[in-house]
mmCIF file of C-alpha atoms in Angstrom:
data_model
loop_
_atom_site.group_PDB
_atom_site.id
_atom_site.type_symbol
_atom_site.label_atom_id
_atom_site.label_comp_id
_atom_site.label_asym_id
_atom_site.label_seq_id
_atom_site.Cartn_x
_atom_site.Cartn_y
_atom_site.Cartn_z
ATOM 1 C CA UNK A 1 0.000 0.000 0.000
ATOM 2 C CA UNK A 2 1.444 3.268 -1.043
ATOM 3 C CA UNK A 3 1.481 6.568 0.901
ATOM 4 C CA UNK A 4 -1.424 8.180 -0.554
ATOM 5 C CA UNK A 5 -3.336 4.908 -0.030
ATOM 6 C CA UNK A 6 -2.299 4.992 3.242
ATOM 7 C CA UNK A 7 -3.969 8.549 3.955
ATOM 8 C CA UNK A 8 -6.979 7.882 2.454
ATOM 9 C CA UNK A 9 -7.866 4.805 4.164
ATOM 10 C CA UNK A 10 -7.498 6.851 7.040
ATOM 11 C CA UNK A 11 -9.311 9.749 5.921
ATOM 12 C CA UNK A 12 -11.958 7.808 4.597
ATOM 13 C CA UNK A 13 -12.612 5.386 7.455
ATOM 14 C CA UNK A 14 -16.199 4.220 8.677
ATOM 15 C CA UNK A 15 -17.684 2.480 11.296
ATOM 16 C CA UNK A 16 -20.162 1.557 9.089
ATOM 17 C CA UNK A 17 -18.290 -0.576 6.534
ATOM 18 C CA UNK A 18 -18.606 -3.952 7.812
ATOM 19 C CA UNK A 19 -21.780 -6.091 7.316
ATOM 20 C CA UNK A 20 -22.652 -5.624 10.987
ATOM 21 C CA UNK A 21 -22.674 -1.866 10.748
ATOM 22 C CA UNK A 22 -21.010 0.625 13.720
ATOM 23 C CA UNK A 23 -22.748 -1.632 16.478
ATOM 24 C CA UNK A 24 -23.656 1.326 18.520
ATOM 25 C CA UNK A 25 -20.152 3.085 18.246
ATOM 26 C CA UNK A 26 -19.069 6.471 16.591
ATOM 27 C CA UNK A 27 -16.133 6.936 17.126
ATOM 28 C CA UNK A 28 -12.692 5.677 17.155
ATOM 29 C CA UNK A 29 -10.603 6.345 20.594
ATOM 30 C CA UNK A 30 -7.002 5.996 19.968
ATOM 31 C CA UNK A 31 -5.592 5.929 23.510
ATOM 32 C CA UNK A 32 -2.209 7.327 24.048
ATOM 33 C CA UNK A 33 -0.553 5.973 27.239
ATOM 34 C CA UNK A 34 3.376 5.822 28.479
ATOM 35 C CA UNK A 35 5.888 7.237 30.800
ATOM 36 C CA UNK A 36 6.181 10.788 30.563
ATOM 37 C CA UNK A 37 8.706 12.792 28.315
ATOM 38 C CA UNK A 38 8.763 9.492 25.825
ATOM 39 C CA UNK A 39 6.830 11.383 22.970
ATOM 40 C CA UNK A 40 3.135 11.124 23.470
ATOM 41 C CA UNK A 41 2.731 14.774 22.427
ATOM 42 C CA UNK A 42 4.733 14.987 19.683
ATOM 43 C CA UNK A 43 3.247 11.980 18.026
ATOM 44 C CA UNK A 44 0.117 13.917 18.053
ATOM 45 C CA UNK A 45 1.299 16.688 16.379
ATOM 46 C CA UNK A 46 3.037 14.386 13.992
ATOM 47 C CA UNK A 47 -0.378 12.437 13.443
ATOM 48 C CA UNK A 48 -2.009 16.088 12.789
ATOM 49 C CA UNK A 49 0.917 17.055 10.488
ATOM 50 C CA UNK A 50 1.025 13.951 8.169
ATOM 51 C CA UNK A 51 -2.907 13.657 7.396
ATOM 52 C CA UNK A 52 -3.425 17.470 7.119
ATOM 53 C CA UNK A 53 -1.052 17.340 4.321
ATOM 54 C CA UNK A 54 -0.027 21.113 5.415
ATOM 55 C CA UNK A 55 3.743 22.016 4.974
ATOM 56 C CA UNK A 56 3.828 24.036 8.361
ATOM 57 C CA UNK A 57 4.177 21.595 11.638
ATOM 58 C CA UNK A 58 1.748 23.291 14.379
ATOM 59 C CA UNK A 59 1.775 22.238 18.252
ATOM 60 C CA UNK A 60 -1.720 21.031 18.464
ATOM 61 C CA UNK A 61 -0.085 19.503 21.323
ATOM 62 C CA UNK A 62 2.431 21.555 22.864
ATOM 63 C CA UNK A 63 5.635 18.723 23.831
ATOM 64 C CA UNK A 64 9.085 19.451 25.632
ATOM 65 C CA UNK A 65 11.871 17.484 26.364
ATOM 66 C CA UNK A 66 11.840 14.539 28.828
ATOM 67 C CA UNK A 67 12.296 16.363 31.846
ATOM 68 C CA UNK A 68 8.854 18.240 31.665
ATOM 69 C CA UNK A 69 5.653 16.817 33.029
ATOM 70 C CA UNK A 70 3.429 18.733 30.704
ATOM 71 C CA UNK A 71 0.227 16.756 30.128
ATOM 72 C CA UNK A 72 -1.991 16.538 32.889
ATOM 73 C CA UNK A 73 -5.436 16.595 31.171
ATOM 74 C CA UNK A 74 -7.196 14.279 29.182
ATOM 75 C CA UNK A 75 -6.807 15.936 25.906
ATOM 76 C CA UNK A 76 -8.560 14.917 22.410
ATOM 77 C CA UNK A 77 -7.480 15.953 19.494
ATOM 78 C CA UNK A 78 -9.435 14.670 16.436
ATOM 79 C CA UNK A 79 -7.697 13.542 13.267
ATOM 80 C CA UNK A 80 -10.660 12.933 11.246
ATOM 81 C CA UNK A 81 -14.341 13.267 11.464
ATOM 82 C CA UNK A 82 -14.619 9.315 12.951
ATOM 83 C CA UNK A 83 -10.960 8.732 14.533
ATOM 84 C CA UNK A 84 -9.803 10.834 18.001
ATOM 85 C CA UNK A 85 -6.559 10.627 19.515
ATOM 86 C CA UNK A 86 -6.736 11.086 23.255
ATOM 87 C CA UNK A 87 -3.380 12.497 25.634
ATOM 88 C CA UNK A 88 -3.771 10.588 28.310
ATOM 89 C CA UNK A 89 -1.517 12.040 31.696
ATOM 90 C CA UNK A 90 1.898 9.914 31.682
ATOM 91 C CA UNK A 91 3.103 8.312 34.661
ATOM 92 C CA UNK A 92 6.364 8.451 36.163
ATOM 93 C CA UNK A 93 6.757 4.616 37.292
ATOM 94 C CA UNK A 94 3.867 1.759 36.834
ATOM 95 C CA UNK A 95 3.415 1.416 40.338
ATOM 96 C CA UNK A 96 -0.167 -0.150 41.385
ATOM 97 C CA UNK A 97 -1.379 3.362 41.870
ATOM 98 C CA UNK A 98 -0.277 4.743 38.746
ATOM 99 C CA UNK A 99 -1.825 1.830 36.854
ATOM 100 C CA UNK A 100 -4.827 2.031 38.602
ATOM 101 C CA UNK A 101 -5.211 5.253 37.300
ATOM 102 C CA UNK A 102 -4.271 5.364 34.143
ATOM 103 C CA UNK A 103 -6.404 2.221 33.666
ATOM 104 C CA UNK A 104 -8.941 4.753 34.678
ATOM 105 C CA UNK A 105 -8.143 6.921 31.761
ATOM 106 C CA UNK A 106 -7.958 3.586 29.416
ATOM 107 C CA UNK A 107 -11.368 2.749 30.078
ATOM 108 C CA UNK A 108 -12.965 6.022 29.787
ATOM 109 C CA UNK A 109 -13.750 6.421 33.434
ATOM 110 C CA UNK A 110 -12.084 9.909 33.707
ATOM 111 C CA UNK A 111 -13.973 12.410 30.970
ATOM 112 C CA UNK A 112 -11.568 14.039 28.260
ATOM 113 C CA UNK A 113 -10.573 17.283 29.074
ATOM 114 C CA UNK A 114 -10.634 16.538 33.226
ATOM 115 C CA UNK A 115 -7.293 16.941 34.940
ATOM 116 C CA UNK A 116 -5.833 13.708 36.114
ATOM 117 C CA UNK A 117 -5.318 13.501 39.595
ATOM 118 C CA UNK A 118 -2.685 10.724 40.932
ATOM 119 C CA UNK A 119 -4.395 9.397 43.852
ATOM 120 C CA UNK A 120 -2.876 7.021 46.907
ATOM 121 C CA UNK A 121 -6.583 6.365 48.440
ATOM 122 C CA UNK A 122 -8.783 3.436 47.231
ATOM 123 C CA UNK A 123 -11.791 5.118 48.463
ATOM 124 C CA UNK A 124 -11.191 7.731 46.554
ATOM 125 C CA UNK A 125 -10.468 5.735 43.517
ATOM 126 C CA UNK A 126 -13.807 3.992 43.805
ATOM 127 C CA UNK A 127 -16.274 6.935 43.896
ATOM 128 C CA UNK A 128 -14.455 8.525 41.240
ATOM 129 C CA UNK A 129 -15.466 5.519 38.838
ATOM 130 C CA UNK A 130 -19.072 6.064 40.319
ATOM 131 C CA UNK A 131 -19.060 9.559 39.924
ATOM 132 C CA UNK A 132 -18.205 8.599 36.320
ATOM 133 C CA UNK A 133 -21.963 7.253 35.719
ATOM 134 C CA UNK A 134 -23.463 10.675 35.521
ATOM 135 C CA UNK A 135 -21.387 11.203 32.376
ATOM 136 C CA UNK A 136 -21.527 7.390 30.728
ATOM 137 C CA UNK A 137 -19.704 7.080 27.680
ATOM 138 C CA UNK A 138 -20.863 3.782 25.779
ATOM 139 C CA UNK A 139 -20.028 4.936 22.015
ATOM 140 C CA UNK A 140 -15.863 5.114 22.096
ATOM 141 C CA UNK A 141 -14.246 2.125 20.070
ATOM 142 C CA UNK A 142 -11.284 2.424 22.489
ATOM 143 C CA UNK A 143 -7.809 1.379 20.645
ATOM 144 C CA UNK A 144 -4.525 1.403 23.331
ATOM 145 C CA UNK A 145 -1.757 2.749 22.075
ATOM 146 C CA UNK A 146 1.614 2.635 24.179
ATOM 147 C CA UNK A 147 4.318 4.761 23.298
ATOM 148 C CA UNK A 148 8.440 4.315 24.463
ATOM 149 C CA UNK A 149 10.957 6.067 23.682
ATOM 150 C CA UNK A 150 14.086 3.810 22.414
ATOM 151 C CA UNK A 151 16.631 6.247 23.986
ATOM 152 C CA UNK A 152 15.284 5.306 27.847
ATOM 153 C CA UNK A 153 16.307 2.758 29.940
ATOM 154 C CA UNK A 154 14.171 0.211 32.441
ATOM 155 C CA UNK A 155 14.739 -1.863 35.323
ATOM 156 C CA UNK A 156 13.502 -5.299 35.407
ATOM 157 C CA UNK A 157 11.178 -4.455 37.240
ATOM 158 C CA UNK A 158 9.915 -1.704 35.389
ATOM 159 C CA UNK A 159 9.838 -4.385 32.564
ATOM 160 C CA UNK A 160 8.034 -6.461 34.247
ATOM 161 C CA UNK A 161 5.161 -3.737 35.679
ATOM 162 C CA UNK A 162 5.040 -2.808 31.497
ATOM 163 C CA UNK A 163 4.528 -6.694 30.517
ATOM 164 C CA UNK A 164 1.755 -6.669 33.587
ATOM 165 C CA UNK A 165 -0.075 -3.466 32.124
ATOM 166 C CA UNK A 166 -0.080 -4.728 28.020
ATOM 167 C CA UNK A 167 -1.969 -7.792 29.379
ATOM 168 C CA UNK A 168 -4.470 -5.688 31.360
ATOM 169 C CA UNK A 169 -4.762 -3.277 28.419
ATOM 170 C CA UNK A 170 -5.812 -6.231 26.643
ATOM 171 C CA UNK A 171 -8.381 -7.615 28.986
ATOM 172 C CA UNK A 172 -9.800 -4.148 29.635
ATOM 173 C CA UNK A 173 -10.428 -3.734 26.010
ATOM 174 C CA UNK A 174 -9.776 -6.716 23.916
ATOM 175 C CA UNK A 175 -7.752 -5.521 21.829
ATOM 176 C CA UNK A 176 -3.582 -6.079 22.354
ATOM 177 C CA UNK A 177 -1.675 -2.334 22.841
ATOM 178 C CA UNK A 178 -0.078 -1.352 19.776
ATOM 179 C CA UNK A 179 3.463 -0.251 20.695
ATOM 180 C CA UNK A 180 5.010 3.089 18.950
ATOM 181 C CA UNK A 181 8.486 3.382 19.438
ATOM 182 C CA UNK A 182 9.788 6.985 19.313
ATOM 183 C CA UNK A 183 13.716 8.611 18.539
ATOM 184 C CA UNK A 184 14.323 5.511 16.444
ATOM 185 C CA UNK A 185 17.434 6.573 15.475
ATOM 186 C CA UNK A 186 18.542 7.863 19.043
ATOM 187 C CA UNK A 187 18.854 3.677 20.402
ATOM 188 C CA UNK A 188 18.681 -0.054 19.126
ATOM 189 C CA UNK A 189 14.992 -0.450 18.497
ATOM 190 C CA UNK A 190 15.532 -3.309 17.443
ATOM 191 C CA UNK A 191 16.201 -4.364 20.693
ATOM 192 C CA UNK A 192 13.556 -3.177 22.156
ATOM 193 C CA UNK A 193 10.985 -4.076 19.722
ATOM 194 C CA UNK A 194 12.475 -7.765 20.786
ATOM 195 C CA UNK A 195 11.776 -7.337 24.176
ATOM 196 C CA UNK A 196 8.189 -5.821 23.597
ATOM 197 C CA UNK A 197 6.806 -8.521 21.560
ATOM 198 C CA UNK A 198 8.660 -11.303 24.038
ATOM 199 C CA UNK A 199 5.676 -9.349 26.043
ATOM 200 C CA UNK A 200 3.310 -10.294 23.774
ATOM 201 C CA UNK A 201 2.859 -7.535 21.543
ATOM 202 C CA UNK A 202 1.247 -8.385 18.290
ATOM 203 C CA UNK A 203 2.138 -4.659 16.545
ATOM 204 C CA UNK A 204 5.061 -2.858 17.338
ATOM 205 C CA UNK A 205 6.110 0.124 14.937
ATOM 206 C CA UNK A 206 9.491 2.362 15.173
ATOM 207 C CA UNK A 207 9.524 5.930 14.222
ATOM 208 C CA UNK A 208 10.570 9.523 14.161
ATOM 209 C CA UNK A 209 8.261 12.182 15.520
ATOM 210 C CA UNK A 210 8.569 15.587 13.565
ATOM 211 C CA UNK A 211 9.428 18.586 15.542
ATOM 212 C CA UNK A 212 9.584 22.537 14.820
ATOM 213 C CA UNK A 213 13.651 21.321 14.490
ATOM 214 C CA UNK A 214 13.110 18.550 12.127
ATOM 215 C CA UNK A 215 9.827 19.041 10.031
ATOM 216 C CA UNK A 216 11.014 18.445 6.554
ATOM 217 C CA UNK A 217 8.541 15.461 5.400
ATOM 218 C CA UNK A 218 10.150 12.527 4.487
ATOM 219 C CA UNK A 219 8.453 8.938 2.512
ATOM 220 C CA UNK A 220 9.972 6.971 5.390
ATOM 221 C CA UNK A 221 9.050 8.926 8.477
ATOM 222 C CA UNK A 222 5.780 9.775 7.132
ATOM 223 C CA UNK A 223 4.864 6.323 6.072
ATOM 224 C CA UNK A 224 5.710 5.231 9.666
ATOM 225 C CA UNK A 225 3.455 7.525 10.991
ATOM 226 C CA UNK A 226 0.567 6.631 9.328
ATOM 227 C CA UNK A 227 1.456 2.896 9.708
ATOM 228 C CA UNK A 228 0.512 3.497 12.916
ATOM 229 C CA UNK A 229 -2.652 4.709 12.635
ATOM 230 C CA UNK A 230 -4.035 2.178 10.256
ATOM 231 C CA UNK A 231 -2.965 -0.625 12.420
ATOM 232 C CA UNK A 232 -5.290 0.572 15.221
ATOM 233 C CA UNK A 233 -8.265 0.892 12.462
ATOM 234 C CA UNK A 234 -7.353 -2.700 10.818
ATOM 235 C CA UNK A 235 -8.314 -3.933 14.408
ATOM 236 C CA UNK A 236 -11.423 -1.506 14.513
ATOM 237 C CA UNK A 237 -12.563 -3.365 11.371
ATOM 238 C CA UNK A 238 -11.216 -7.126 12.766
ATOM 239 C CA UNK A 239 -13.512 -6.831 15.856
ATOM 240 C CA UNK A 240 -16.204 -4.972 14.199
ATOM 241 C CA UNK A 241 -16.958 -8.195 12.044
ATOM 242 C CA UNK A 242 -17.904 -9.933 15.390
ATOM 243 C CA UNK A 243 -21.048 -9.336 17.353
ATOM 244 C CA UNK A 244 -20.277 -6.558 20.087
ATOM 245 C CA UNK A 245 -22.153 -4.507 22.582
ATOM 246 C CA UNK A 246 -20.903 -1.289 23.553
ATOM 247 C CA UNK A 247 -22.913 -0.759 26.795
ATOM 248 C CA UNK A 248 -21.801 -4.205 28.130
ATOM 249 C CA UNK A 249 -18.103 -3.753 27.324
ATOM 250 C CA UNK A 250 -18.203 -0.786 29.323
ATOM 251 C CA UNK A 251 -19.809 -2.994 32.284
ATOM 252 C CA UNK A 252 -17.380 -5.385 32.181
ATOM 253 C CA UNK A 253 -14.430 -2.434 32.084
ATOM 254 C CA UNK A 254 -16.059 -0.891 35.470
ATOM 255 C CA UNK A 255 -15.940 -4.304 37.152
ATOM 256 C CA UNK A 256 -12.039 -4.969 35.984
ATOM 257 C CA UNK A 257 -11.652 -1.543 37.622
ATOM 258 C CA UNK A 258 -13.325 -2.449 41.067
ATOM 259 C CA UNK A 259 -11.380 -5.764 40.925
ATOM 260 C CA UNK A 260 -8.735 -4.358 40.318
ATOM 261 C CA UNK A 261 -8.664 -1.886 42.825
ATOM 262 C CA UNK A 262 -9.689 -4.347 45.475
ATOM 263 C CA UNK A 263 -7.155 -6.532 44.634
ATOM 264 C CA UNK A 264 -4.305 -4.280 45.427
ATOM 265 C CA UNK A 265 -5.496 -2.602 48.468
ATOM 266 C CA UNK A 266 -5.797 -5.441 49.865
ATOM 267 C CA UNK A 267 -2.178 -6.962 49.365
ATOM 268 C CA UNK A 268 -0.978 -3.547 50.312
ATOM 269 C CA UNK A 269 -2.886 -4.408 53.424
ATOM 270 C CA UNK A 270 -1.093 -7.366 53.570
ATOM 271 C CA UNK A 271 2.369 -6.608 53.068
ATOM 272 C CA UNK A 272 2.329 -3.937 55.820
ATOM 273 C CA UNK A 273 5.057 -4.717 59.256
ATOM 274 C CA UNK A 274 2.685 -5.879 61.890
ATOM 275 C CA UNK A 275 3.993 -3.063 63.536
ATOM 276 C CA UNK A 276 2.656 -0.666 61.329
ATOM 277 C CA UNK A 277 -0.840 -2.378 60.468
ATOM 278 C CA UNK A 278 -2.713 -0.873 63.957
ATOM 279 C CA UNK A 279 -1.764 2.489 62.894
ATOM 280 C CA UNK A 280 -1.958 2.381 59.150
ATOM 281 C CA UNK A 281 -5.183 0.205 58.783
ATOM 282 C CA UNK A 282 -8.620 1.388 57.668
ATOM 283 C CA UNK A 283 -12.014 1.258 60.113
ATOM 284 C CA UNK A 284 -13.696 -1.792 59.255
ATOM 285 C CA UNK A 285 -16.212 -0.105 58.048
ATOM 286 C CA UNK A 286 -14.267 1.247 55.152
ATOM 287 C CA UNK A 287 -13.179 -2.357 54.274
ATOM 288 C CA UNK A 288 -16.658 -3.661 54.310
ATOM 289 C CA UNK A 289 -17.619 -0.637 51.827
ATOM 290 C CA UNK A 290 -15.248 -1.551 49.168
ATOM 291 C CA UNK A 291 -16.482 -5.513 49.415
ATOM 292 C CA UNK A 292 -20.294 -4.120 49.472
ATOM 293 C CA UNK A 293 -19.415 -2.045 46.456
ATOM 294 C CA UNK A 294 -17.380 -4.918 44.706
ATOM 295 C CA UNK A 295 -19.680 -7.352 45.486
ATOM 296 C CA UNK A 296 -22.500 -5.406 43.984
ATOM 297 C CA UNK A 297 -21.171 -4.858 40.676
ATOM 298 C CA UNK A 298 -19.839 -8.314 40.321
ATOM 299 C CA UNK A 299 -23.192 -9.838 40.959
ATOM 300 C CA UNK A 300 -21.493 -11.867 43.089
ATOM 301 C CA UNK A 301 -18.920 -13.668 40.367
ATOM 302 C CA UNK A 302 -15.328 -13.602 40.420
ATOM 303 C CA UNK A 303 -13.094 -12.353 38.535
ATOM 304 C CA UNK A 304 -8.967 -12.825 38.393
ATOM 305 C CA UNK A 305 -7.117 -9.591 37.649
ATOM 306 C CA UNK A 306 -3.443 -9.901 37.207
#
């Protein structure tokens, strides 16, 4: 497929080209997720830049180097009339917190354009999914896409917490994250495009962002680009040809959230010194809440979150 074929497969894309129709979606909800400073931002304005066929690069979403925490707010920005790109906050380290929350953002649980707030509270955690019902969004085809930077470096650990949150990504939405890796020049991608799909990922694409420094279009960096982008709508149209509905994916995302949640306050619980636990615990009462909650929206079933 050439380049122009490329764009206007893009440009042209429908929810409404398979025989089973939309099935109750409109649009397309390409999620952007990743530690922060890794090039989130800039892929945006690269996405903008290559369909928009427009000579002058504009900051649609304004990026920095890695040592700025710029995006705290949900932030769309649409590339055509069906297909959004959302700027979810990054996160510093996939601790349980972190991924708690930005599984938040994954599942559409925190509304676009509402600042993300890193909480350390389950309580908290929980009515903010509930609070979420009084704006419920059932219509979002929701696509992850995790960008990394080849130029940084992780700890095994670190590794290991990115293998743990592909696999969640995948249960939360069905669909396996598609991994962009950005300054492919700057490292050995290779490498690390090794080490992602050893993960598991299915779809892993290298590529240079373009910048106010480096904004000459070029075939291979702008093929890249869209490469991207019609990956995430080739598994719009693979899942579209089976039976879906919308209203009870979003269900099943709100209980993986409670679950989830549950799960790891509880083995923080757990792992506290006994020395600590009579100062540090929660009132009963607070632990019986979360259960009542859980219990509630699991209809009594169980369900294993990694």
């Amino acid at each position: 497929m050439d380049i122009r074929q490329l764009g206007d497969n893009i440009r042209n894309f429908s929810l409404d080209d398979g025989d089973l129709g939309s099935q109750g979606y409109t649009r397309v909800l390409l999620q952007l997720f990743g530690y922060t400073g890794h090039g989130k931002s800039s892929f945006i304005n690269s996405c903008k830049y290559v369909l928009e066929e427009d000579e002058n690069l504009k900051e649609h979403a304004e990026a920095r180097g890695s040592d700025y925490v710029l995006t705290m707010v949900r932030n769309a920005y649409p590339l055509t009339k069906v297909i959004t790109m959302v700027d979810n906050r990054g996160c510093s380290k996939m601790n349980d917190f972190e991924r708690a929350e930005v599984y938040a953002q994954l599942g559409n649980f925190i509304p676009i354009g509402q600042r993300v707030e890193w909480r350390d509270n389950y309580k908290a955690m929980m009515e903010a999914i509930e609070d979420s019902e009084l704006e419920q969004n059932f219509s979002d085809f929701i696509v992850p896409i995790f960008v990394y930077s080849v130029r940084k470096q992780k700890s095994a650990e670190e590794k290991q917490n990115m293998k743990i949150f592909m696999e969640n990504c995948r249960k939360m939405t069905g669909i396996v994250p598609i991994i962009v890796l950005t300054f492919k020049s700057k490292g050995d991608y290779l490498e690390v495009e090794k080490r992602f799909r050893l993960m598991g990922a299915e779809t892993v694409i290298a590529i240079e962002n373009y910048t106010p420094e480096s904004h000459i279009k070029t075939l291979g960096r702008t093929t890249d680009i869209l490469m991207v982008i019609d990956s995430a709508l080739r598994n719009v149209r693979f899942h579209l040809e089976q039976p879906r509905n919308s209203k009870r994916e979003r269900i099943e995302r709100k209980k993986f959230m409670f679950n989830y949640i549950h799960q790891i306050q509880f083995q923080h619980e757990s792992e506290k010194p006994e020395s600590e636990k009579p100062e540090r615990e929660k009132p009963e009462r607070e632990r019986m809440w979360v259960e009542q909650i859980l219990h509630e929206m699991l209809g009594g079933s169980n369900c294993a979150i990694s």
